[in-house]
Amino acid sequence: MFFGSENKKLLVFGDGTLSEMSAYLFKADVNVFAHVVDSKYKQKETLNNTPVLELESLFDYVSNQSAQVILPLGYTNINGVRENKFKYFNELGIEIASFIHASSTVWDDFKCQKNVIIYEQVIIQPFVQVGENTLIRAGANLGHHTVIGKNCFIASQVVTGGNVTIKERCFIGLGATIRDGITIAERCFIGAGAVVVGDTEAGGVYLGNPAKKITKTSAQVTNII
């Protein structure tokens, strides 16, 4: 399900593998006009027969009133890169779209914020809230009354119990489990397969079962993400 404007040209930010895969999913619901990248990162002229435009010359092709954008970017700098691009397009006045894959389960009370991208076979139980600019990858299961802050990345097969709080700019790794009632503080990095059984500290990196905090901070592990 695509949340945007039918009469505006859809731009997908990025030409890497996550953007490529995401655009493939979007095309089931909406036409993708172009990929957009910063000129210094441009890798190709087209991607799966879709043009790749340079951000610096974007307005040669569209106006801020004729375009909409979606940003399927990863978690580099603990989601900071995606946060900055979200702010950039917001300030330009370009509409920011959202997407929920048709195979996912969401309830009638769910409100989809800007640049929320929910991939295949995600289960979102009643009364869950997801902040803007957050990606939820395939197969995640979010328990009732869970609250996820803005600018987060929830990897595939993550499971949360009920009443979990995940604050801004967190990364929750592949297959991690967060027990009911737990609060994940802002900018945390939860490693793949971790089982979180207690509240975390801001900027912490937690690995293992049960999850333990290591000495490095989430800012320091940027080089491995």
Coordinates of C-alpha atoms in Angstrom, one line a residue, residues 171-176 189-194 205-208:
F171 CA 19.1 0.1 15.2
I172 CA 17.6 -3.3 16.1
G173 CA 19.6 -6.1 14.4
L174 CA 18.5 -9.2 12.5
G175 CA 16.4 -11.6 14.7
A176 CA 16.8 -9.7 17.9
F189 CA 22.7 -0.5 18.6
I190 CA 21.1 -3.9 19.3
G191 CA 23.1 -6.7 17.6
A192 CA 21.7 -9.5 15.5
G193 CA 20.2 -12.3 17.6
A194 CA 20.4 -10.3 20.8
V205 CA 25.8 -1.3 21.9
Y206 CA 24.2 -4.6 23.2
L207 CA 25.1 -8.1 22.0
G208 CA 24.3 -11.6 23.0

